[in-house]
Short mmCIF file of C-alpha atoms in Angstrom, two decimals:
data_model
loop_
_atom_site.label_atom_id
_atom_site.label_comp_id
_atom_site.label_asym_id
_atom_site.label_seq_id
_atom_site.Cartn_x
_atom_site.Cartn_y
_atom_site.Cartn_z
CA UNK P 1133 -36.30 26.89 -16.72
CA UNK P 1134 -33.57 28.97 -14.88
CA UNK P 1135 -31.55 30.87 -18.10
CA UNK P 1136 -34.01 30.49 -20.23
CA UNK P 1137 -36.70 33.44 -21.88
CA UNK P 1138 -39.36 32.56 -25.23
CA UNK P 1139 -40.46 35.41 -27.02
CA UNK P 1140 -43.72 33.97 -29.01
CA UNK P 1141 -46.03 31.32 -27.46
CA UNK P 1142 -44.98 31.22 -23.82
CA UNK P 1143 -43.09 34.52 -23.64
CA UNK P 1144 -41.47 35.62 -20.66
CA UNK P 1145 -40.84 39.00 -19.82
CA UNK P 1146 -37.57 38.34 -18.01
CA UNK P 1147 -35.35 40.27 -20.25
CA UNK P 1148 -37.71 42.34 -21.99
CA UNK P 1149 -35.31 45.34 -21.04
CA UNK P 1150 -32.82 44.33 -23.58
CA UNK P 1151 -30.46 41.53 -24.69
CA UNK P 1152 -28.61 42.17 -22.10
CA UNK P 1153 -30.97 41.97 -19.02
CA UNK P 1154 -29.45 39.31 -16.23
CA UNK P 1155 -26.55 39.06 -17.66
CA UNK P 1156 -23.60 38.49 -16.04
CA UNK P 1157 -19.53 38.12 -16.67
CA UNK P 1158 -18.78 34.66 -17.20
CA UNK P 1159 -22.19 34.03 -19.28
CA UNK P 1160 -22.28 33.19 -22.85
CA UNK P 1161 -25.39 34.06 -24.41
CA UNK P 1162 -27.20 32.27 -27.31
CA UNK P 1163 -30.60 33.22 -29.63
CA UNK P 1164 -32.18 30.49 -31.12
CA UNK P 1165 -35.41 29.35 -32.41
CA UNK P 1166 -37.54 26.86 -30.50
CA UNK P 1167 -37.69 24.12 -33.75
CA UNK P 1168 -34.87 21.76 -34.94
CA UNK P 1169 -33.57 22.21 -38.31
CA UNK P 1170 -32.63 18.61 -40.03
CA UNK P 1171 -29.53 18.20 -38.26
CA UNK P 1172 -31.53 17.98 -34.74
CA UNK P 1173 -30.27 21.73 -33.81
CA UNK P 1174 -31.95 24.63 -32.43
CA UNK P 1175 -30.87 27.73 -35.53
CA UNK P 1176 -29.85 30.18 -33.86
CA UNK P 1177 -31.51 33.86 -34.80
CA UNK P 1178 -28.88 34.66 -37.85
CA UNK P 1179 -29.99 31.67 -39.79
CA UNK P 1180 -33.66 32.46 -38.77
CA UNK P 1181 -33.52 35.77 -40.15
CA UNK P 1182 -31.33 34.73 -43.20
CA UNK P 1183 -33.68 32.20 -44.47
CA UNK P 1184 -36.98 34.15 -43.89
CA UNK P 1185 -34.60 36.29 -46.37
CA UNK P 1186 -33.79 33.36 -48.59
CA UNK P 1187 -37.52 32.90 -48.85
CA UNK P 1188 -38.57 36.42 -49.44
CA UNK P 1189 -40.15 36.86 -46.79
CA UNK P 1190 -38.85 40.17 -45.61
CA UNK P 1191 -39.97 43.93 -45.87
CA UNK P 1192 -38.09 45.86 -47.33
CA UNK P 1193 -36.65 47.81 -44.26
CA UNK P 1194 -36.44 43.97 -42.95
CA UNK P 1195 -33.87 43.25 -45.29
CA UNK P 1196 -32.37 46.30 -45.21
CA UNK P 1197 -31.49 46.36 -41.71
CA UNK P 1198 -30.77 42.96 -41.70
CA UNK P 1199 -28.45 43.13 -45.17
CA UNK P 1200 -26.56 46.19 -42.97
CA UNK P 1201 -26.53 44.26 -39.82
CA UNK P 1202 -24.81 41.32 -41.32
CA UNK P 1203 -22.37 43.44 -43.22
CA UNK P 1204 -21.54 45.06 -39.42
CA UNK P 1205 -20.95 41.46 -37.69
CA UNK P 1206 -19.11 40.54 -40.32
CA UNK P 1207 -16.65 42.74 -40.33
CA UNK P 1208 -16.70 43.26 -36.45
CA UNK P 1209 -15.75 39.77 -35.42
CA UNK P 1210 -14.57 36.60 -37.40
CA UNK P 1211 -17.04 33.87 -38.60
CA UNK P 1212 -15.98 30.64 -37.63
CA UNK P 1213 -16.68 28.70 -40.35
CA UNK P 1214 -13.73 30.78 -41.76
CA UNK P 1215 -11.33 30.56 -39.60
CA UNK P 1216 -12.52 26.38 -39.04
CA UNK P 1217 -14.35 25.02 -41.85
CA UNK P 1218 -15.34 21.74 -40.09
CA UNK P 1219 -16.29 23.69 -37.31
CA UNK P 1220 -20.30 22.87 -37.69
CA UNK P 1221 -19.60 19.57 -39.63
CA UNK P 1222 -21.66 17.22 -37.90
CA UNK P 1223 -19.71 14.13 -38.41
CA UNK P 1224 -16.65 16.23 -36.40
CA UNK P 1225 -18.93 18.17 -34.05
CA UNK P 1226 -22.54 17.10 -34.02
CA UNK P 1227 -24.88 19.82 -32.69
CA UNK P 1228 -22.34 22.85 -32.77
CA UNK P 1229 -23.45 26.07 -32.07
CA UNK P 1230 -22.19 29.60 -31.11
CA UNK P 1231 -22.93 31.56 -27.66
CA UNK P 1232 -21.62 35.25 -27.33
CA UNK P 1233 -19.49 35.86 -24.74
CA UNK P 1234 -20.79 37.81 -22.17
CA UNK P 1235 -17.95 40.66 -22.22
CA UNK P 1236 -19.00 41.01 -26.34
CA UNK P 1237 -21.57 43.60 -25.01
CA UNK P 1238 -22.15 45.35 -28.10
CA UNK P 1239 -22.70 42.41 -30.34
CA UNK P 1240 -25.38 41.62 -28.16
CA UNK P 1241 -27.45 44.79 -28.17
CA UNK P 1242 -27.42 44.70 -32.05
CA UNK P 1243 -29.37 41.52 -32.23
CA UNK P 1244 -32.83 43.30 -31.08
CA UNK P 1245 -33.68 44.28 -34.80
CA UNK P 1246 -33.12 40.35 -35.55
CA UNK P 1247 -35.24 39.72 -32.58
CA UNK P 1248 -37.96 42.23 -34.11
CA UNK P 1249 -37.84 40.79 -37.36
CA UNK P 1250 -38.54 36.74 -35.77
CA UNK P 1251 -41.53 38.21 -33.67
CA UNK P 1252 -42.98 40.37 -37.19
CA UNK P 1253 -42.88 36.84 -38.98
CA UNK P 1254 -44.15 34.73 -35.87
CA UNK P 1255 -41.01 32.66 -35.23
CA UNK P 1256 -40.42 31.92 -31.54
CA UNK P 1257 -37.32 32.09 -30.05
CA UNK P 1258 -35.58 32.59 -26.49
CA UNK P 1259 -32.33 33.63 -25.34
CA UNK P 1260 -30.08 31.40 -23.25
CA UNK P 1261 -27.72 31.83 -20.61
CA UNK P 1262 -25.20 29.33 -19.26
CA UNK P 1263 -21.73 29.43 -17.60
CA UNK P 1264 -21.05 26.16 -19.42
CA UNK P 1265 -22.69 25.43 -22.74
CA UNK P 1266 -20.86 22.57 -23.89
CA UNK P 1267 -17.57 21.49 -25.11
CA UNK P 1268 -15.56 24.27 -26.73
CA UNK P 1269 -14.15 23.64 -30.40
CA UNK P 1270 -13.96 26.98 -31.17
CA UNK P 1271 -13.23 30.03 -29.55
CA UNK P 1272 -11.96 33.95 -29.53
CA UNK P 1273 -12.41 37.45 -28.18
CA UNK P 1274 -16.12 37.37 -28.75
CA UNK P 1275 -17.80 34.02 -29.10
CA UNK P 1276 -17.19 30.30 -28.57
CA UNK P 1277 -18.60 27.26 -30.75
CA UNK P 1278 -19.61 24.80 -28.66
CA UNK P 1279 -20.88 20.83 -28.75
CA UNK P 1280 -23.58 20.23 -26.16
CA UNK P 1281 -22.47 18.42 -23.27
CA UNK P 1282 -24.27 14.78 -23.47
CA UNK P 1283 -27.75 14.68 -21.07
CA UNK P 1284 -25.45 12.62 -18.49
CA UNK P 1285 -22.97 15.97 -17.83
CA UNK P 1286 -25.35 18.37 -18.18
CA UNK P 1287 -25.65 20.02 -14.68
CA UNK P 1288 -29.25 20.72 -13.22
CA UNK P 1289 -30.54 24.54 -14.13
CA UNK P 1290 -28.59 24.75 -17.36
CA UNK P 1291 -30.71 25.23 -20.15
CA UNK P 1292 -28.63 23.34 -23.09
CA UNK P 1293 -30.10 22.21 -26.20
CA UNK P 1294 -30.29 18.74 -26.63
CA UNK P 1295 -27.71 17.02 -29.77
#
């Protein structure tokens, strides 16, 4: 599928170069996993890596980095959830999730030790790419929220998850 590379079972080597091989201005980016949580959503690579933590799953350089990496993103752009609380409530916007903005450059390059730490534990994932992810209910400098468009609007190529 055009946009689309799996690391894990089925991996392509598309953008093995980095997070940010292929892509372009005007792309939004997304990590997820390749298994719906209980809402019917793909997680995307934060929650991945924040339950394995939950779990104890990690090393302890795992959680390190990841404890520092979190503290970083934190304080480098806002969370939505903060600045929206209902923003992933799925009775206002069933199937939410966030994409990176293609100019947020540096945001992007940081998630390879997240990456690192899905592949150490076996969890497949892929990255995305898509002019037009869905229906924006959130946005700012460095990220949008978006609700999948339905399966009727979704244009051929674009690899969106289904709600």
């Amino acid at each position: 599928m055009a946009g689309t590379a799996v690391r894990g079972p089925g991996w392509d080597p598309e953008w093995e170069a980095g997070p940010l091989s292929g892509v372009e201005d005007g792309h939004f980016v997304r990590f997820e996993g390749l298994v719906p949580n209980a809402r019917g959503v793909l997680p995307g690579i934060f929650v991945l890596v924040n339950g394995l933590a939950r779990e104890g799953l990690l090393t302890v350089e795992q959680e390190r980095h990841r404890r520092r990496n979190n503290d970083w993103y934190d304080a480098a752009y806002p969370n939505p959830s903060h600045v929206d609380p209902c923003v992933y409530d799925p009775a206002v916007n069933p199937g939410a999730v966030a994409w990176f903005r293609s100019s947020s450059r540096e945001l992007i390059t940081r998630v390879t030790g997240y990456l690192r730490t899905l592949d150490a534990h076996g969890v497949p994932h892929r990255r995305r790419l898509s002019r037009d992810p869905g229906r924006v209910v959130y946005a700012d400098v460095h990220q949008v929220v978006v609700v999948p468009h339905p399966p009727s609007r979704r244009r051929p190529g674009l690899p969106i998850s289904p709600s």
